[in-house]
mmCIF file of C-alpha atoms in Angstrom:
data_model
loop_
_atom_site.group_PDB
_atom_site.id
_atom_site.type_symbol
_atom_site.label_atom_id
_atom_site.label_comp_id
_atom_site.label_asym_id
_atom_site.label_seq_id
_atom_site.Cartn_x
_atom_site.Cartn_y
_atom_site.Cartn_z
ATOM 1 C CA GLU A 1 71.604 -51.487 31.277
ATOM 2 C CA LYS A 2 73.699 -51.142 34.509
ATOM 3 C CA GLU A 3 70.783 -49.441 36.160
ATOM 4 C CA LEU A 4 68.043 -51.797 34.663
ATOM 5 C CA LEU A 5 69.448 -55.208 35.300
ATOM 6 C CA PRO A 6 69.746 -54.965 39.097
ATOM 7 C CA ALA A 7 66.122 -53.668 39.259
ATOM 8 C CA PHE A 8 65.013 -56.393 36.952
ATOM 9 C CA GLU A 9 66.617 -59.116 39.254
ATOM 10 C CA LYS A 10 64.753 -57.737 42.090
ATOM 11 C CA THR A 11 61.289 -57.773 40.396
ATOM 12 C CA LYS A 12 61.589 -60.862 37.978
ATOM 13 C CA LYS A 13 59.906 -63.192 40.617
ATOM 14 C CA SER A 14 56.712 -61.180 40.356
ATOM 15 C CA ARG A 15 56.985 -61.273 36.480
ATOM 16 C CA THR A 16 56.450 -57.406 36.572
ATOM 17 C CA GLY A 17 58.340 -54.354 37.106
ATOM 18 C CA SER A 18 58.388 -50.598 36.350
ATOM 19 C CA PHE A 19 61.631 -48.564 36.073
ATOM 20 C CA SER A 20 62.663 -44.947 35.385
ATOM 21 C CA LEU A 21 65.710 -43.865 33.274
ATOM 22 C CA THR A 22 67.214 -40.592 32.064
ATOM 23 C CA VAL A 23 68.688 -41.225 28.588
ATOM 24 C CA SER A 24 70.949 -39.238 26.246
ATOM 25 C CA SER A 25 72.028 -39.590 22.751
ATOM 26 C CA THR A 26 75.173 -41.426 23.883
ATOM 27 C CA ASP A 27 73.034 -44.324 25.209
ATOM 28 C CA ARG A 28 72.710 -46.665 22.459
ATOM 29 C CA THR A 29 70.430 -49.849 22.268
ATOM 30 C CA VAL A 30 68.729 -48.928 25.426
ATOM 31 C CA GLY A 31 66.511 -51.806 26.468
ATOM 32 C CA THR A 32 68.192 -54.397 24.400
ATOM 33 C CA ILE A 33 70.164 -56.271 27.015
ATOM 34 C CA LEU A 34 67.215 -56.058 29.559
ATOM 35 C CA GLY A 35 65.122 -57.604 26.587
ATOM 36 C CA SER A 36 67.545 -60.491 26.355
ATOM 37 C CA GLU A 37 67.238 -61.214 30.018
ATOM 38 C CA ILE A 38 63.511 -61.102 29.855
ATOM 39 C CA GLN A 39 63.470 -63.390 26.890
ATOM 40 C CA LYS A 40 65.824 -65.799 28.578
ATOM 41 C CA ASN A 41 63.734 -65.913 31.737
ATOM 42 C CA PHE A 42 60.147 -65.885 30.335
ATOM 43 C CA GLY A 43 60.274 -66.579 26.643
ATOM 44 C CA ASN A 44 57.014 -65.421 25.140
ATOM 45 C CA SER A 45 54.842 -65.964 28.191
ATOM 46 C CA LEU A 46 54.493 -62.453 29.452
ATOM 47 C CA GLU A 47 51.581 -60.190 28.957
ATOM 48 C CA GLU A 48 51.930 -56.671 27.308
ATOM 49 C CA ASP A 49 53.523 -54.088 29.728
ATOM 50 C CA SER A 50 54.638 -56.699 32.149
ATOM 51 C CA PHE A 51 57.894 -54.891 32.405
ATOM 52 C CA THR A 52 57.939 -51.088 31.615
ATOM 53 C CA VAL A 53 60.792 -48.545 31.315
ATOM 54 C CA ASN A 54 59.942 -44.955 31.497
ATOM 55 C CA CYS A 55 62.634 -43.018 29.798
ATOM 56 C CA THR A 56 63.091 -39.140 29.818
ATOM 57 C CA GLY A 57 65.465 -37.375 27.319
ATOM 58 C CA GLY A 58 67.058 -38.254 23.965
ATOM 59 C CA GLY A 59 67.211 -41.748 22.982
ATOM 60 C CA GLY A 60 70.517 -42.775 21.279
ATOM 61 C CA GLN A 61 70.758 -44.949 18.135
ATOM 62 C CA SER A 62 68.897 -48.186 18.155
ATOM 63 C CA PHE A 63 66.572 -47.331 21.163
ATOM 64 C CA GLY A 64 64.641 -50.418 21.925
ATOM 65 C CA ALA A 65 66.294 -52.722 19.405
ATOM 66 C CA PHE A 66 65.060 -56.259 19.246
ATOM 67 C CA ILE A 67 63.017 -55.881 22.640
ATOM 68 C CA PRO A 68 60.660 -58.831 23.273
ATOM 69 C CA LYS A 69 57.032 -59.473 24.157
ATOM 70 C CA GLY A 70 56.268 -58.183 27.685
ATOM 71 C CA LEU A 71 58.785 -55.290 27.607
ATOM 72 C CA THR A 72 57.610 -51.641 26.989
ATOM 73 C CA LEU A 73 59.791 -48.750 26.658
ATOM 74 C CA ARG A 74 58.102 -45.246 27.051
ATOM 75 C CA LEU A 75 60.179 -42.283 26.017
ATOM 76 C CA SER A 76 59.348 -38.638 26.710
ATOM 77 C CA GLY A 77 61.637 -36.816 24.389
ATOM 78 C CA ASP A 78 62.985 -37.899 20.886
ATOM 79 C CA ALA A 79 65.326 -40.582 19.552
ATOM 80 C CA ASN A 80 67.953 -40.977 16.968
ATOM 81 C CA ASP A 81 68.113 -43.457 14.041
ATOM 82 C CA GLY A 82 67.304 -47.112 14.376
ATOM 83 C CA LEU A 83 64.428 -46.862 17.034
ATOM 84 C CA GLY A 84 62.794 -50.294 17.428
ATOM 85 C CA LYS A 85 65.211 -52.001 15.033
ATOM 86 C CA GLY A 86 64.440 -55.703 14.871
ATOM 87 C CA LEU A 87 61.439 -55.137 17.251
ATOM 88 C CA SER A 88 60.511 -58.668 18.425
ATOM 89 C CA GLY A 89 57.204 -58.430 20.250
ATOM 90 C CA GLY A 90 57.843 -55.564 22.610
ATOM 91 C CA LYS A 91 56.288 -52.039 22.636
ATOM 92 C CA ILE A 92 57.789 -48.733 22.159
ATOM 93 C CA VAL A 93 56.060 -45.403 22.842
ATOM 94 C CA VAL A 94 57.648 -42.105 21.920
ATOM 95 C CA LYS A 95 55.890 -38.918 22.702
ATOM 96 C CA VAL A 96 56.712 -35.249 23.040
ATOM 97 C CA PRO A 97 57.277 -33.857 26.534
ATOM 98 C CA GLU A 98 54.225 -32.227 28.225
ATOM 99 C CA ASP A 99 56.048 -28.838 28.162
ATOM 100 C CA ALA A 100 57.164 -29.006 24.634
ATOM 101 C CA GLY A 101 56.925 -25.681 22.749
ATOM 102 C CA TYR A 102 56.093 -27.328 19.402
ATOM 103 C CA LYS A 103 53.422 -29.303 17.578
ATOM 104 C CA ALA A 104 54.341 -33.060 17.607
ATOM 105 C CA GLU A 105 52.646 -33.627 14.120
ATOM 106 C CA GLU A 106 54.801 -30.945 12.615
ATOM 107 C CA ASN A 107 58.196 -32.159 13.851
ATOM 108 C CA ILE A 108 60.494 -35.087 13.406
ATOM 109 C CA ILE A 109 60.812 -36.957 16.844
ATOM 110 C CA VAL A 110 62.611 -40.144 15.842
ATOM 111 C CA GLY A 111 65.406 -40.541 13.122
ATOM 112 C CA ASN A 112 65.783 -42.739 10.046
ATOM 113 C CA VAL A 113 65.035 -46.437 9.622
ATOM 114 C CA CYS A 114 62.550 -46.461 12.546
ATOM 115 C CA CYS A 115 61.482 -50.213 13.067
ATOM 116 C CA PHE A 116 63.937 -51.570 10.434
ATOM 117 C CA GLY A 117 63.480 -55.308 10.141
ATOM 118 C CA ALA A 118 60.866 -55.555 12.878
ATOM 119 C CA THR A 119 59.178 -58.983 13.214
ATOM 120 C CA SER A 120 56.328 -58.274 15.812
ATOM 121 C CA GLY A 121 55.361 -55.876 18.403
ATOM 122 C CA GLN A 122 54.098 -52.278 18.400
ATOM 123 C CA ALA A 123 55.363 -48.876 18.098
ATOM 124 C CA PHE A 124 53.624 -45.579 18.666
ATOM 125 C CA ILE A 125 55.328 -42.330 17.454
ATOM 126 C CA ASN A 126 53.843 -38.983 18.440
ATOM 127 C CA GLY A 127 55.400 -36.991 15.742
ATOM 128 C CA ILE A 128 57.205 -37.499 12.405
ATOM 129 C CA ALA A 129 59.534 -40.357 11.615
ATOM 130 C CA GLY A 130 62.641 -39.821 9.507
ATOM 131 C CA GLU A 131 63.490 -41.466 6.183
ATOM 132 C CA ARG A 132 63.021 -45.295 5.378
ATOM 133 C CA PHE A 133 60.235 -45.597 8.210
ATOM 134 C CA CYS A 134 59.305 -49.282 8.495
ATOM 135 C CA VAL A 135 61.897 -50.375 5.994
ATOM 136 C CA ARG A 136 61.802 -54.155 5.878
ATOM 137 C CA ASN A 137 59.009 -54.236 8.602
ATOM 138 C CA SER A 138 57.801 -57.868 8.594
ATOM 139 C CA GLY A 139 55.349 -58.115 11.354
ATOM 140 C CA ALA A 140 55.160 -55.066 13.685
ATOM 141 C CA THR A 141 52.285 -52.609 13.917
ATOM 142 C CA VAL A 142 53.660 -49.053 13.892
ATOM 143 C CA VAL A 143 51.866 -45.653 13.979
ATOM 144 C CA ALA A 144 53.592 -42.369 13.239
ATOM 145 C CA GLU A 145 52.306 -38.807 12.333
ATOM 146 C CA GLY A 146 54.189 -38.474 9.206
ATOM 147 C CA CYS A 147 57.521 -39.797 7.568
ATOM 148 C CA GLY A 148 60.297 -38.923 5.293
ATOM 149 C CA ASP A 149 61.557 -40.350 2.035
ATOM 150 C CA HIS A 150 61.312 -44.030 1.257
ATOM 151 C CA GLY A 151 58.859 -44.897 3.823
ATOM 152 C CA LEU A 152 57.602 -48.515 3.912
ATOM 153 C CA GLU A 153 60.591 -49.417 1.665
ATOM 154 C CA TYR A 154 60.907 -53.411 1.142
ATOM 155 C CA MET A 155 58.071 -53.909 3.789
ATOM 156 C CA THR A 156 57.108 -57.503 3.921
ATOM 157 C CA GLY A 157 54.484 -57.646 6.618
ATOM 158 C CA GLY A 158 52.880 -55.960 9.513
ATOM 159 C CA THR A 159 50.741 -52.789 9.567
ATOM 160 C CA ALA A 160 51.792 -49.214 9.358
ATOM 161 C CA ILE A 161 49.673 -46.135 9.802
ATOM 162 C CA ILE A 162 50.818 -42.712 8.896
ATOM 163 C CA LEU A 163 48.815 -39.990 10.218
ATOM 164 C CA GLY A 164 50.327 -37.155 8.193
ATOM 165 C CA SER A 165 52.382 -36.387 5.037
ATOM 166 C CA THR A 166 55.062 -38.618 3.650
ATOM 167 C CA GLY A 167 58.232 -38.129 1.659
ATOM 168 C CA ARG A 168 58.754 -39.215 -1.861
ATOM 169 C CA ASN A 169 59.089 -42.916 -3.142
ATOM 170 C CA LEU A 170 56.510 -44.379 -0.577
ATOM 171 C CA ALA A 171 56.227 -48.239 -0.642
ATOM 172 C CA ALA A 172 59.117 -48.853 -3.009
ATOM 173 C CA GLY A 173 59.725 -52.580 -3.091
ATOM 174 C CA MET A 174 56.703 -53.208 -0.726
ATOM 175 C CA SER A 175 55.899 -56.833 -1.050
ATOM 176 C CA GLY A 176 53.751 -57.518 2.109
ATOM 177 C CA GLY A 177 51.817 -55.924 4.905
ATOM 178 C CA VAL A 178 49.226 -53.190 4.844
ATOM 179 C CA ALA A 179 49.613 -49.408 5.137
ATOM 180 C CA TYR A 180 46.912 -46.747 5.977
ATOM 181 C CA VAL A 181 47.971 -43.395 5.129
ATOM 182 C CA LEU A 182 46.120 -40.035 5.814
ATOM 183 C CA ASP A 183 45.986 -38.215 2.557
ATOM 184 C CA GLU A 184 44.555 -34.764 3.635
ATOM 185 C CA LYS A 185 45.693 -32.780 0.530
ATOM 186 C CA HIS A 186 44.807 -35.571 -1.871
ATOM 187 C CA ASP A 187 48.256 -35.728 -3.381
ATOM 188 C CA LEU A 188 49.665 -39.011 -1.943
ATOM 189 C CA TYR A 189 49.756 -40.384 -5.580
ATOM 190 C CA LYS A 190 52.490 -38.008 -6.478
ATOM 191 C CA ARG A 191 54.837 -39.567 -3.796
ATOM 192 C CA LEU A 192 53.959 -43.204 -4.346
ATOM 193 C CA ASN A 193 56.090 -45.946 -6.019
ATOM 194 C CA LYS A 194 53.410 -47.775 -7.719
ATOM 195 C CA GLU A 195 55.438 -50.637 -8.999
ATOM 196 C CA LEU A 196 54.148 -53.434 -6.652
ATOM 197 C CA ILE A 197 51.152 -51.864 -4.868
ATOM 198 C CA THR A 198 47.674 -50.703 -5.375
ATOM 199 C CA VAL A 199 45.982 -47.876 -3.479
ATOM 200 C CA TYR A 200 42.442 -48.218 -2.274
ATOM 201 C CA GLU A 201 39.859 -46.057 -0.579
ATOM 202 C CA LEU A 202 39.078 -47.279 2.902
ATOM 203 C CA ASP A 203 35.444 -48.433 1.786
ATOM 204 C CA ASP A 204 36.617 -49.962 -1.458
ATOM 205 C CA GLU A 205 34.816 -53.357 -2.110
ATOM 206 C CA THR A 206 37.892 -54.982 -3.549
ATOM 207 C CA THR A 207 40.054 -54.853 -0.523
ATOM 208 C CA VAL A 208 40.422 -57.661 1.885
ATOM 209 C CA VAL A 209 41.184 -58.012 5.614
ATOM 210 C CA ARG A 210 41.254 -60.753 8.168
ATOM 211 C CA THR A 211 39.351 -58.875 10.876
ATOM 212 C CA LYS A 212 35.732 -58.682 11.407
ATOM 213 C CA ALA A 213 34.184 -55.257 11.583
ATOM 214 C CA ARG A 214 32.786 -53.616 14.661
ATOM 215 C CA ALA A 215 29.156 -52.719 14.454
ATOM 216 C CA GLY A 216 28.457 -50.058 12.007
ATOM 217 C CA GLU A 217 32.080 -50.057 10.566
ATOM 218 C CA THR A 218 33.824 -51.632 7.617
ATOM 219 C CA PRO A 219 36.565 -54.184 8.472
ATOM 220 C CA ASP A 220 39.395 -51.649 7.400
ATOM 221 C CA GLU A 221 37.691 -48.911 9.332
ATOM 222 C CA SER A 222 37.712 -50.968 12.538
ATOM 223 C CA VAL A 223 41.330 -51.955 12.227
ATOM 224 C CA LEU A 224 42.450 -48.383 11.545
ATOM 225 C CA LYS A 225 40.257 -46.661 14.086
ATOM 226 C CA GLN A 226 41.189 -49.028 16.877
ATOM 227 C CA LEU A 227 44.766 -48.478 16.270
ATOM 228 C CA ILE A 228 44.384 -44.722 16.251
ATOM 229 C CA GLU A 229 42.352 -45.006 19.563
ATOM 230 C CA LYS A 230 45.414 -46.978 20.955
ATOM 231 C CA HIS A 231 47.922 -44.359 19.572
ATOM 232 C CA VAL A 232 45.992 -41.593 21.432
ATOM 233 C CA ALA A 233 45.742 -43.680 24.710
ATOM 234 C CA GLU A 234 49.355 -44.354 24.629
ATOM 235 C CA THR A 235 50.658 -40.906 23.436
ATOM 236 C CA GLY A 236 47.977 -38.405 24.006
ATOM 237 C CA SER A 237 48.444 -37.440 20.304
ATOM 238 C CA VAL A 238 46.590 -34.139 19.587
ATOM 239 C CA LYS A 239 46.467 -35.145 15.870
ATOM 240 C CA GLY A 240 44.998 -38.521 16.814
ATOM 241 C CA LYS A 241 42.410 -36.877 19.063
ATOM 242 C CA ALA A 242 41.454 -34.565 16.251
ATOM 243 C CA ILE A 243 41.020 -37.471 13.718
ATOM 244 C CA LEU A 244 38.813 -39.369 16.021
ATOM 245 C CA ALA A 245 36.727 -36.377 16.953
ATOM 246 C CA ASP A 246 35.794 -35.836 13.227
ATOM 247 C CA TRP A 247 35.989 -39.437 12.201
ATOM 248 C CA ALA A 248 33.255 -39.180 9.614
ATOM 249 C CA THR A 249 35.433 -36.589 7.675
ATOM 250 C CA TYR A 250 38.704 -38.043 8.238
ATOM 251 C CA LYS A 251 38.088 -41.681 7.428
ATOM 252 C CA LYS A 252 37.392 -40.530 3.782
ATOM 253 C CA MET A 253 40.974 -39.135 3.575
ATOM 254 C CA PHE A 254 42.630 -42.303 4.243
ATOM 255 C CA LYS A 255 44.240 -44.518 1.619
ATOM 256 C CA LYS A 256 45.059 -48.175 2.051
ATOM 257 C CA ILE A 257 48.140 -49.387 0.521
ATOM 258 C CA ILE A 258 48.403 -53.184 -0.185
ATOM 259 C CA PRO A 259 50.881 -55.060 -2.388
ATOM 260 C CA ASN A 260 49.210 -56.844 -5.260
ATOM 261 C CA ASP A 261 50.821 -60.320 -4.732
ATOM 262 C CA TYR A 262 50.417 -59.977 -0.925
ATOM 263 C CA LYS A 263 46.654 -59.628 -1.459
ATOM 264 C CA LYS A 264 46.473 -62.513 -3.637
ATOM 265 C CA MET A 265 48.415 -64.622 -1.193
ATOM 266 C CA LEU A 266 45.942 -63.721 1.640
ATOM 267 C CA VAL A 267 43.007 -64.732 -0.345
ATOM 268 C CA SER A 268 44.617 -67.969 -1.300
ATOM 269 C CA ILE A 269 45.856 -68.791 2.233
ATOM 270 C CA ILE A 270 42.856 -67.686 4.336
ATOM 271 C CA GLY A 271 40.350 -68.857 1.639
ATOM 272 C CA GLU A 272 37.491 -66.810 0.257
ATOM 273 C CA ASP A 273 35.077 -67.974 3.043
ATOM 274 C CA ASN A 274 37.296 -66.437 5.683
ATOM 275 C CA CYS A 275 37.977 -63.136 3.979
ATOM 276 C CA TYR A 276 35.900 -60.230 4.666
ATOM 277 C CA PHE A 277 35.005 -58.139 1.748
ATOM 278 C CA PHE A 278 32.774 -55.098 1.997
#
């Protein structure tokens, strides 16, 4: 933050700024103090990507914790536990370095409890997240290419997209939000905690969303495809590109997870006439 705050002071009159930073595992909560200053000066008035920090290296614990709307952290490298903790409207992008000698979709790139307690904002993870991915997420939109055990644990809101395999006990205690999970081997049911949720096919007529579909697409398909498109645009994801290139095949492999009571609540709050069934 010692490097970021002076740079921010020079750029805040223009309400925009772009900074570069090398980080290591000893640098904890990168972006949090900067985010606090942005919030104090601008509240929620900034557009997405108004202030961008381009980071290289290994992010320490709680990288991007609590960052607000208007602040984007881009990390070329990897990060420890707690990435995006309490995310509050900002955006985090983590991608493998261009010269990486490994496949992103087969390797863990961020640690445990990614986006723990996030309330809003976006995170795009070009690789696998550790355990308890999106635990207690209550409003953020998060995309990753796989996750460890106990993913979506106690999730209460937001949207999670997992473009790969998951660990065991997925969706334990999940009471809100929606998740779309790629089930390439058709074995997701073996790892699900089914106590509070129901799993649907992407084109199941009983599901409900709040977004109208694009032409020729179901509402869920539109939501999912647009977010994968953004994931690819933000990270260059090879897995995301492959999915989009053969969308007709891959869309049949996705499962939608939605808590039973949350679905009832949506219908009750929004009203039947404003829900889109297909």
